XYZ file of C-alpha atoms in Angstrom:
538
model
C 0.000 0.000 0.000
C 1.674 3.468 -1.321
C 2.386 5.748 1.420
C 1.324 8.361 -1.236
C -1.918 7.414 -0.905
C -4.387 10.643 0.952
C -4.479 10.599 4.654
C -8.313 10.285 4.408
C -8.146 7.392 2.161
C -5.790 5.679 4.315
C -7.901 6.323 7.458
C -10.784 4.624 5.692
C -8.703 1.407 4.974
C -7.816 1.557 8.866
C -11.237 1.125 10.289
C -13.107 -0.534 7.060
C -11.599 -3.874 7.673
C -8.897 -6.145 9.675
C -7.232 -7.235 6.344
C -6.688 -3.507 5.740
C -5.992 -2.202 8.988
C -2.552 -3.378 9.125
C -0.579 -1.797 5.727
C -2.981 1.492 6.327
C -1.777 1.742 10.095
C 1.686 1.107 9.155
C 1.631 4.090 6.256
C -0.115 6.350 8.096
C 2.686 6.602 10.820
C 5.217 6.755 8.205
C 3.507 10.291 6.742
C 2.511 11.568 10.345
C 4.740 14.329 9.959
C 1.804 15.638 7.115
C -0.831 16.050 9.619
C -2.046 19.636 10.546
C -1.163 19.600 13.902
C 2.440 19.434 12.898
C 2.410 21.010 9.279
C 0.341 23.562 7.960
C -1.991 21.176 6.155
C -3.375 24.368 4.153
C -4.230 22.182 1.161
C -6.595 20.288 3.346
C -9.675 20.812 5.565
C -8.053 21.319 8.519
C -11.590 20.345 11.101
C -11.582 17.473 8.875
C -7.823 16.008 9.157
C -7.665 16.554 12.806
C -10.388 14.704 13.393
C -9.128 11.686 11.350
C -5.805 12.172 13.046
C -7.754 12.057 16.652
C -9.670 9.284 15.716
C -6.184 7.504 14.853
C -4.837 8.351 18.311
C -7.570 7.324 19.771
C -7.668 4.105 18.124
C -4.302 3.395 18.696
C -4.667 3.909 22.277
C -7.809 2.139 22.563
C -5.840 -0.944 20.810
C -3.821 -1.753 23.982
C -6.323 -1.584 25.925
C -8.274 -4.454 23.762
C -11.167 -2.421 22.885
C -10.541 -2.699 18.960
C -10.857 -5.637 16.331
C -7.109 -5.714 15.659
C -4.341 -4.612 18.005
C -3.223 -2.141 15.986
C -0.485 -1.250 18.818
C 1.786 -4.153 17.408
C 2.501 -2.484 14.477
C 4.502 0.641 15.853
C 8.263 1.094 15.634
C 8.218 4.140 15.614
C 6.422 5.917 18.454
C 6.182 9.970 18.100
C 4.578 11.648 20.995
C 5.299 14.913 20.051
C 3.019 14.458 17.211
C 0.255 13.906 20.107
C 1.958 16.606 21.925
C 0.828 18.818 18.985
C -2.151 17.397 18.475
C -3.221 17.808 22.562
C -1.891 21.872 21.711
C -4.145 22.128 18.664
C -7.015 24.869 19.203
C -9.288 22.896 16.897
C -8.754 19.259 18.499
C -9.059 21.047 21.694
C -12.394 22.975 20.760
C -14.146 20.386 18.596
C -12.672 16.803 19.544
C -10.896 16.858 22.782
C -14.084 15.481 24.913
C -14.576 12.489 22.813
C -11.399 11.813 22.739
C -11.099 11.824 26.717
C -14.444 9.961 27.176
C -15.399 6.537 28.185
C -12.079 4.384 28.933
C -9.596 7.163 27.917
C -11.533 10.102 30.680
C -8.867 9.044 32.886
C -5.725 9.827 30.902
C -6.368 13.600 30.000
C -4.839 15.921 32.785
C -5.966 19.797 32.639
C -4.144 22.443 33.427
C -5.918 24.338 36.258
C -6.479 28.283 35.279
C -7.861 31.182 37.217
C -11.267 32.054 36.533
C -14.016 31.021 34.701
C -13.369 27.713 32.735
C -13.639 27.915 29.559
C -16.637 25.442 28.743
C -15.597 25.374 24.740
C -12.224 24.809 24.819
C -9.864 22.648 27.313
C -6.341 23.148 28.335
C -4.132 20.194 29.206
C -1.181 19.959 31.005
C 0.679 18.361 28.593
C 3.694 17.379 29.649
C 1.443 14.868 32.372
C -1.322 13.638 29.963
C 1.805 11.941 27.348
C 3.077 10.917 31.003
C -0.272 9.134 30.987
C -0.619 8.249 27.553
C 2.920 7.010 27.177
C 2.802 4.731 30.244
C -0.019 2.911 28.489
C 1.186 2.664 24.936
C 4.590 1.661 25.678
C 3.767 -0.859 28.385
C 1.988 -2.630 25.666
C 3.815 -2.033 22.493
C 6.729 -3.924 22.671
C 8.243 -3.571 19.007
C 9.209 0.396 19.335
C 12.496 1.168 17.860
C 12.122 4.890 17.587
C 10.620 6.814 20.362
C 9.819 10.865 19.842
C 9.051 12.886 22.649
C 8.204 16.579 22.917
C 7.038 17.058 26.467
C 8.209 14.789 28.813
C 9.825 14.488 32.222
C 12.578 12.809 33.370
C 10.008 10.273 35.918
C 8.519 9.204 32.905
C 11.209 8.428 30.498
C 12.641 6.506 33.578
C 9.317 4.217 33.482
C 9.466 3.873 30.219
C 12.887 2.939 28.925
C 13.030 -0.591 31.248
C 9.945 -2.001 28.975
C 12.028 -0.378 25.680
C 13.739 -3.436 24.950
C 13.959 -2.521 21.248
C 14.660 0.731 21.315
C 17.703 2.217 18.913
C 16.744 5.894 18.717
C 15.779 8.371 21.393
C 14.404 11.998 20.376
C 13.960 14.643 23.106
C 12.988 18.046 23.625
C 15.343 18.981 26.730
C 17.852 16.843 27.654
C 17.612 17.554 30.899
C 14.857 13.997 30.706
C 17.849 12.217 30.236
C 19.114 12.633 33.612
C 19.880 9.217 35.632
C 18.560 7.407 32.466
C 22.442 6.345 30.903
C 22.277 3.359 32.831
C 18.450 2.153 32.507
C 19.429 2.757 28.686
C 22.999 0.515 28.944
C 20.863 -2.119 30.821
C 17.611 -2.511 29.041
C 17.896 -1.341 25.501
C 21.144 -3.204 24.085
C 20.529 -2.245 20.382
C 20.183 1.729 21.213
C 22.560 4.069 19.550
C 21.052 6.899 18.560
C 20.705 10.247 20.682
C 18.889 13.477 19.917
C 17.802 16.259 22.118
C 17.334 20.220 20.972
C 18.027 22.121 24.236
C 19.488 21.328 27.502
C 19.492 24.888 29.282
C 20.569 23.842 32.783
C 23.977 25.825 33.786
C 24.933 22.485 35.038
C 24.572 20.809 31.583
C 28.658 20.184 31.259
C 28.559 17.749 34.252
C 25.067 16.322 34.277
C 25.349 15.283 30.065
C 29.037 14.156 31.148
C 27.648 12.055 33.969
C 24.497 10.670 31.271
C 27.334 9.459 29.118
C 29.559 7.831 31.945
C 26.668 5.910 32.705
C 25.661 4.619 29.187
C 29.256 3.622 28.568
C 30.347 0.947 26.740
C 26.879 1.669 24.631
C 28.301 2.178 21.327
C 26.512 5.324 20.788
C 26.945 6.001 17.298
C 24.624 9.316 16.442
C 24.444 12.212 18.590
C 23.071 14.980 17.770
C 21.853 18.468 19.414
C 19.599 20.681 17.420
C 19.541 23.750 19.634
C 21.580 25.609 22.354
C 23.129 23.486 25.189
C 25.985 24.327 27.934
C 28.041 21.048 26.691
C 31.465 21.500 27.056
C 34.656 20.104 27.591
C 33.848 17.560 30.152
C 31.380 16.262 27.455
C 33.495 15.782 25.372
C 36.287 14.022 27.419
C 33.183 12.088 28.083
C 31.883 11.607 24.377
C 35.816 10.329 23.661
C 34.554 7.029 25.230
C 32.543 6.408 22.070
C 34.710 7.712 19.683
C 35.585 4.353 17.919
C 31.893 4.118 16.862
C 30.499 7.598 16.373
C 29.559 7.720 12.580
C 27.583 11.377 13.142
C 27.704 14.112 15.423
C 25.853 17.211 15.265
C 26.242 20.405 17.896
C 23.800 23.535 17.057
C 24.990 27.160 18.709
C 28.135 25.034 20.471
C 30.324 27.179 22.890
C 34.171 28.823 22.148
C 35.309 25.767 24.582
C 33.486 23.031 23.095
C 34.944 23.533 19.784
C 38.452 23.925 20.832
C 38.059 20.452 22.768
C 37.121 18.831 19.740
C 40.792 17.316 19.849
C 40.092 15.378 22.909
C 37.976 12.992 20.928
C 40.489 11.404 19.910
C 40.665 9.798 16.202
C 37.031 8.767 14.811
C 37.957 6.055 12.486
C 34.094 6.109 11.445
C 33.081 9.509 11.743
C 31.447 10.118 8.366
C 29.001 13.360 9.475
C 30.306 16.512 11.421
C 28.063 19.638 11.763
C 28.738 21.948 13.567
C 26.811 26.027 14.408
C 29.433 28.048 16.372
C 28.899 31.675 17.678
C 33.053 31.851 17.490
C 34.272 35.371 18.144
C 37.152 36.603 16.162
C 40.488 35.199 17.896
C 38.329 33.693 20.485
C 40.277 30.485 19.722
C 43.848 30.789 19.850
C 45.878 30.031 16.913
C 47.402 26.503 18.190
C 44.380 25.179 19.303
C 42.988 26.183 15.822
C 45.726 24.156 14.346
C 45.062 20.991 16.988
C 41.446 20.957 15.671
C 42.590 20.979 11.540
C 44.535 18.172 12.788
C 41.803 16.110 14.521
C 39.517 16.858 11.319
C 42.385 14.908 8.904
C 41.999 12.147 12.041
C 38.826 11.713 11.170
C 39.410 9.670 7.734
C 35.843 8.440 7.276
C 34.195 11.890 6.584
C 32.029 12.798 3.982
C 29.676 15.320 4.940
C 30.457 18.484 6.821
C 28.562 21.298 7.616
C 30.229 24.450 9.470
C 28.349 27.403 10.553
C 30.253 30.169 11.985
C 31.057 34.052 13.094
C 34.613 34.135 12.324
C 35.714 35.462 9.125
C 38.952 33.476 9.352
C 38.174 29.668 10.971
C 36.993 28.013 7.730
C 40.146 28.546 5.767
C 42.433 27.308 8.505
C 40.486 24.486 9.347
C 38.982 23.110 6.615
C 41.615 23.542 3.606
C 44.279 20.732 5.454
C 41.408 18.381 4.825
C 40.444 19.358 1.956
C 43.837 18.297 0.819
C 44.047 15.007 2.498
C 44.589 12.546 -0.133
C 42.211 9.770 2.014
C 39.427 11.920 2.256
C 36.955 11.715 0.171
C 33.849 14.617 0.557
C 30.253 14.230 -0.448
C 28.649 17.010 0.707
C 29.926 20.236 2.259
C 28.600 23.224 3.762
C 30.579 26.333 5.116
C 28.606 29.632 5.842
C 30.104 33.091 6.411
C 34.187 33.667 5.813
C 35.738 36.070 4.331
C 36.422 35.422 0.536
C 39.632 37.428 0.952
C 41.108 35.110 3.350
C 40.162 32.150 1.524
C 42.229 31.461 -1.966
C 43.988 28.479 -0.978
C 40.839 27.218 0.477
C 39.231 27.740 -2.722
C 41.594 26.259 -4.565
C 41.706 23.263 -2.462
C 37.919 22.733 -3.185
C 39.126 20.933 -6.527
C 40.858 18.036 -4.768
C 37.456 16.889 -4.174
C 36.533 16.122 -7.422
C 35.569 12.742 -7.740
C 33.433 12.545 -5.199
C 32.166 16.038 -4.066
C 28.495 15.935 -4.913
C 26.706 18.548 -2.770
C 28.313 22.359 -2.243
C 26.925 25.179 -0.195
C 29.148 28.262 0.657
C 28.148 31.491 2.168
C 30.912 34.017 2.141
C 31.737 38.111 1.710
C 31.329 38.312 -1.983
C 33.197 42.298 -1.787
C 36.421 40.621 -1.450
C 36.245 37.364 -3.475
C 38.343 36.700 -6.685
C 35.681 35.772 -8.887
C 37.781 34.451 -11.693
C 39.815 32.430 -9.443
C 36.625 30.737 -7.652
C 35.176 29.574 -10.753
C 38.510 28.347 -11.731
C 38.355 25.849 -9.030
C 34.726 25.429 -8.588
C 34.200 24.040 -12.566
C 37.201 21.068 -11.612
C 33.910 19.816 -10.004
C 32.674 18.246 -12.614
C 30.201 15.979 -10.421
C 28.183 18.240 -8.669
C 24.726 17.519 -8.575
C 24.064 20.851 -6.643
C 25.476 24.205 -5.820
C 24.696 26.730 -3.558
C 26.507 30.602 -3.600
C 25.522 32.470 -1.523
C 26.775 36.202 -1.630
C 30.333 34.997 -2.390
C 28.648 34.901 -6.309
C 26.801 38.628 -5.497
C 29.606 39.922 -8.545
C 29.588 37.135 -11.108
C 28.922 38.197 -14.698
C 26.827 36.162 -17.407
C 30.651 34.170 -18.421
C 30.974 33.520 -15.174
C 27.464 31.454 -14.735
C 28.050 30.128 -17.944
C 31.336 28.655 -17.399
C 30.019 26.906 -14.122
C 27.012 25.395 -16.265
C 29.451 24.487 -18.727
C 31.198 22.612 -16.390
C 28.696 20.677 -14.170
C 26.613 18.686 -16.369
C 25.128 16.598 -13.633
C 23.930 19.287 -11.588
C 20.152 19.812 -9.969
C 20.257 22.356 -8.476
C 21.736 25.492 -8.724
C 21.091 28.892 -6.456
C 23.650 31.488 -7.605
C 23.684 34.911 -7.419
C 24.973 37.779 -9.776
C 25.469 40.915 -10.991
C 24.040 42.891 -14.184
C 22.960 39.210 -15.475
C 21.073 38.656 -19.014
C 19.844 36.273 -21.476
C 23.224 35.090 -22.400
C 23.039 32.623 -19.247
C 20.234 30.709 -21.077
C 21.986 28.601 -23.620
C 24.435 27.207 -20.886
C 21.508 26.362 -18.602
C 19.586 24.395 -20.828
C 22.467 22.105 -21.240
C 21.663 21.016 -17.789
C 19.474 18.665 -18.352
C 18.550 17.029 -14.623
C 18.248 20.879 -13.487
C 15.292 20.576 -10.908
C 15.398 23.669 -9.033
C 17.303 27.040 -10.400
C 17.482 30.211 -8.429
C 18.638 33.285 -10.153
C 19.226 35.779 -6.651
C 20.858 37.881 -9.118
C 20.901 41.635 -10.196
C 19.374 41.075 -13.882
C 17.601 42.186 -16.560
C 16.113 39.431 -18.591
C 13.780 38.954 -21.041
C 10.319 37.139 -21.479
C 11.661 35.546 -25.052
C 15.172 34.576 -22.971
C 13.001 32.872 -20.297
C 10.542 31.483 -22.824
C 13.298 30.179 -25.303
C 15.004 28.909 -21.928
C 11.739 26.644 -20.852
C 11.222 25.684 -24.492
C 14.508 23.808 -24.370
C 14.045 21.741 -20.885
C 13.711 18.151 -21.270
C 12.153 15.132 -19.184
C 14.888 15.792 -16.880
C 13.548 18.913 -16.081
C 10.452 18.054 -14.621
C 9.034 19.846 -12.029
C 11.588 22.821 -12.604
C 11.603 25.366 -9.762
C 12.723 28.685 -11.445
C 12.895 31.798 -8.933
C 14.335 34.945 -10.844
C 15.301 37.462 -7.496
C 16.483 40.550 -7.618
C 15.569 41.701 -11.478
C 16.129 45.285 -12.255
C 13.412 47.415 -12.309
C 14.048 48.984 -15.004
C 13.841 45.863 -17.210
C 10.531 44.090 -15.159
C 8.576 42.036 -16.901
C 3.981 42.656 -17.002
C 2.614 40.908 -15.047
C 1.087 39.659 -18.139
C 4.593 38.223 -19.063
C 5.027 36.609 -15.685
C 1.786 34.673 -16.330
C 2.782 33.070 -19.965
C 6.078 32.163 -17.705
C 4.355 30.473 -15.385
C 2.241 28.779 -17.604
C 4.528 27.837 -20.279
C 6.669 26.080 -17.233
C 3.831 24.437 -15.795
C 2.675 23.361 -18.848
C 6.134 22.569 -20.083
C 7.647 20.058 -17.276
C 4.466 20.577 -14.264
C 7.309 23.675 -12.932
C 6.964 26.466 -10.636
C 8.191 30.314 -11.763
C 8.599 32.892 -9.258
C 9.435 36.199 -10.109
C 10.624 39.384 -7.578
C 12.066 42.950 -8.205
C 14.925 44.481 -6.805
C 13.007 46.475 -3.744
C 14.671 49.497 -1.696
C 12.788 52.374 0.108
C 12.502 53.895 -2.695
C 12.155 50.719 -5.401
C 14.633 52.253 -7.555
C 12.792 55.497 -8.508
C 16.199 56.953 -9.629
C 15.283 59.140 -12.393
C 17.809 62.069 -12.563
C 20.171 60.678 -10.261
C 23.861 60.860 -11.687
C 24.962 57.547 -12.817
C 27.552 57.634 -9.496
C 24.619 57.450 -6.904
C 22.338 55.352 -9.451
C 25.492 52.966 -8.413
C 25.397 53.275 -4.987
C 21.992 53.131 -4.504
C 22.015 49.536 -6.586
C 24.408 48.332 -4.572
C 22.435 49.243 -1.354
C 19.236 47.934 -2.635
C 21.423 44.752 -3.441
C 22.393 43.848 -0.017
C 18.944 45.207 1.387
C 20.309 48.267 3.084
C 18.562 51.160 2.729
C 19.563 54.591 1.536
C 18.331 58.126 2.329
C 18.855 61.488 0.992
């Protein structure tokens, strides 16, 4: 059964019969992530989905309690209750469906929060954090096949109940981290196959020692994923901690990570099968001091296996100095890599080394100070990478001329996506990019002034490669717009051409370019400000 199949249509295979129930149930927790509650599900009736996706929870609750014709409980691995989290936070399941849902042999899970005065007899409030206490105690006591468990709101008593009875678990997915604590060993002890670790905040000033201790305890788990979406105190003793697992850690993601953290990266040790690092830093300029810069280059070229790497930083210098030595490492071999904000200037030999990654580099985002880049000697480099399947330039294209793009499409034959930007760009880009022919998504955020017969001679040449084209022309001048009666035949010809999408935006300042008898000097300066979205006053 096709998990592309309408939620609604799905639902009805659910509860028409038992031979049904089973591949419906299974695909509908696959797509839950499409539901309303926790996307926008603005193509749909909203009243109607959540009530579908109520009935489901309720169902599925109702299973382990052996009130329904199948136990449809048996079928979940994966177990998100932060998708019930959201659904118990919706205003319309709270309004229209909460009290059947908390009726009959479920009145007893649903915990309200207690307000000041007058209740509000339309719609309830629950605490939520204790009704998935509630929930979770029964679903999990029953369902003994969960591999991955998803929890939004949840406290550290009830992740304690319920790890002991997670005897299949592999992957654990937390809001705050701070559940974790005095859970490594329940974890070591009852859930041998679990190695996967994800948690978006863990604001506690204490979080150095008390994620430290959580990993002393689940020691000699090979924990092989860790990953922390958000902002977190971890530090060094984490990481002296974290070195424990190092001959098994294949991915490790840190968002908003401290000055400290990073420069204790070293401790790690080698991390023979490392293949994902990403990394967010808020890294002031010299906050790290030149040797330990050099100690964490080194570790990097340690790390043999990697193939992805993403880098997001504040300091205009970090990614040349630590990224270029492995780069050049002849036993490294890059897949995809993404390094946002440095300073062009700084950055030649980095750029240069990009090439030695050409046989396997297939995915390239870089966000730099395009002022001070070398455009000639960027593209040099960049079209050795003749196996790119996408590229992404941010600003550190913002002064690339039509040769320029050209060359690049030229170059990359394989690529699918392309977001480039540009200055004083025409028509004579066109020919190059319809050579492309698996281009799925092109976005122009360039200064330009093309035509509707460039565009529509461009879309008449895409192929069955092309399908579903995104095309996004940003930034065109003004002074060369096209109707709006132009934009439609470019949208339609596109759609109608390979089912694509064309957006189309103008180059917008204060003053949207009304420059009529300004000298050509401050028509200049006033592109250039509207360019990088600063505005100008006289």
């Amino acid at each position: 059964m096709s998990i592309h199949l309408p939620i609604d249509v799905l639902h009805l295979c659910a509860v028409a019969s038992k031979e049904l129930a089973g591949p419906a149930i299974s695909n509908l927790y696959r797509i839950h992530d499409v539901a309303p509650v926790t996307s926008n599900g603005a193509e749909l009736d909203e009243r109607k989905l959540t009530d579908q996706w109520s009935s489901l929870w309720r169902i599925l609750i109702l299973s382990t309690l052996g009130k329904t014709l199948y136990p449809y409980y048996r079928y979940i691995r994966v177990l998100s209750l932060r998708d019930l989290a959201a659904l118990l936070d919706d205003s319309v399941f709270r309004e229209r469906y909460s009290r059947g849902f908390f009726s009959g042999e479920l009145a007893d899970l649903a915990v309200e929060t207690k307000g000041h005065g007058r209740p509000n007899l339309r719609s309830r409030t629950f605490d939520i954090a204790a009704t998935i206490g509630k929930v979770g105690d029964q679903l999990i006591e029953q369902t003994p096949m969960i591999e991955e468990l998803d929890c939004n709101e949840t406290s550290p008593e009830s992740l304690n109940r319920w790890i002991p009875q997670l005897k299949r678990l592999q992957q654990l997915r937390l809001w705050n981290g701070t559940a974790l604590i005095g859970t490594g060993s329940l974890l070591r002890i009852h859930c041998p196959d679990f190695t996967t670790l994800k948690f978006y905040i863990w604001p506690n000033e204490d979080t150095d020692s008390q994620f430290a201790a959580f990993l002393t305890e689940l020691h000699p788990k090979p924990l092989r994923s860790l990953e922390i979406f958000g902002s977190s105190n971890a530090s060094s003793a984490v990481i002296s901690s974290l070195s424990s697992f190092s001959p098994y850690l294949a991915e490790l993601k840190f968002g908003a990570i401290q000055d400290e953290l990073l420069a204790s990266l070293p401790l790690l040790g080698a991390c023979p099968c490392l293949t994902t690092l990403h990394l967010e830093t808020r890294i002031r300029e010299a906050a790290i001091p030149k040797k330990t810069q050099t100690a964490i280059a080194n570790w990097l070229t340690d790390c043999t296996s990697l193939t992805d790497i993403r880098f997001i930083n504040d300091n205009n210098s970090l990614i040349p100095l630590l990224f270029t030595p492995l780069l050049l490492h002849p036993t490294i071999h890059l897949t995809n890599l993404e390094l946002t904000r440095y300073d062009a200037a700084l950055a030649r030999g980095f750029h240069s080394a990009l090439s030695s990654q050409s046989s396997s580099l297939r995915s390239l985002i870089l966000k730099a100070n395009g002022e001070t880049c070398d455009c000639d000697q960027l593209v040099q480099h960049l079209c050795r990478l003749t196996r790119l399947k996408d590229l992404h330039l941010f600003h550190v294209s913002d002064f690339f001329n039509d040769n320029q793009i050209k060359t690049l499409a030229d170059s990359m034959p394989e690529l699918e996506g392309l977001v480039v930007s540009g200055w004083n760009i025409t028509d004579a880009i066109w020919p190059s990019l319809s050579s492309l022919s698996h281009l799925r998504r092109l976005d122009l955020n360039a200064f330009s002034a093309f035509t509707l017969d460039g565009i529509l001679d461009y879309i008449t040449a895409l192929g069955p490669g092309n399908q579903g084209l995104a095309l996004a022309i940003m930034m065109a001048d003004p002074d060369h717009a096209l109707s709006e009666a132009a934009q439609r035949l470019a949208r339609e010809s596109l759609s109608e051409k390979v089912e694509g999408r064309f957006d189309y935006t103008l180059a917008r300042g204060r003053h949207a370019f009304e420059y009529r008898g300004v000298g050509e000097e401050m028509r200049i300066m006033l592109l250039l400000g509207c360019h990088r979205f600063l505005v100008i006053d006289f």
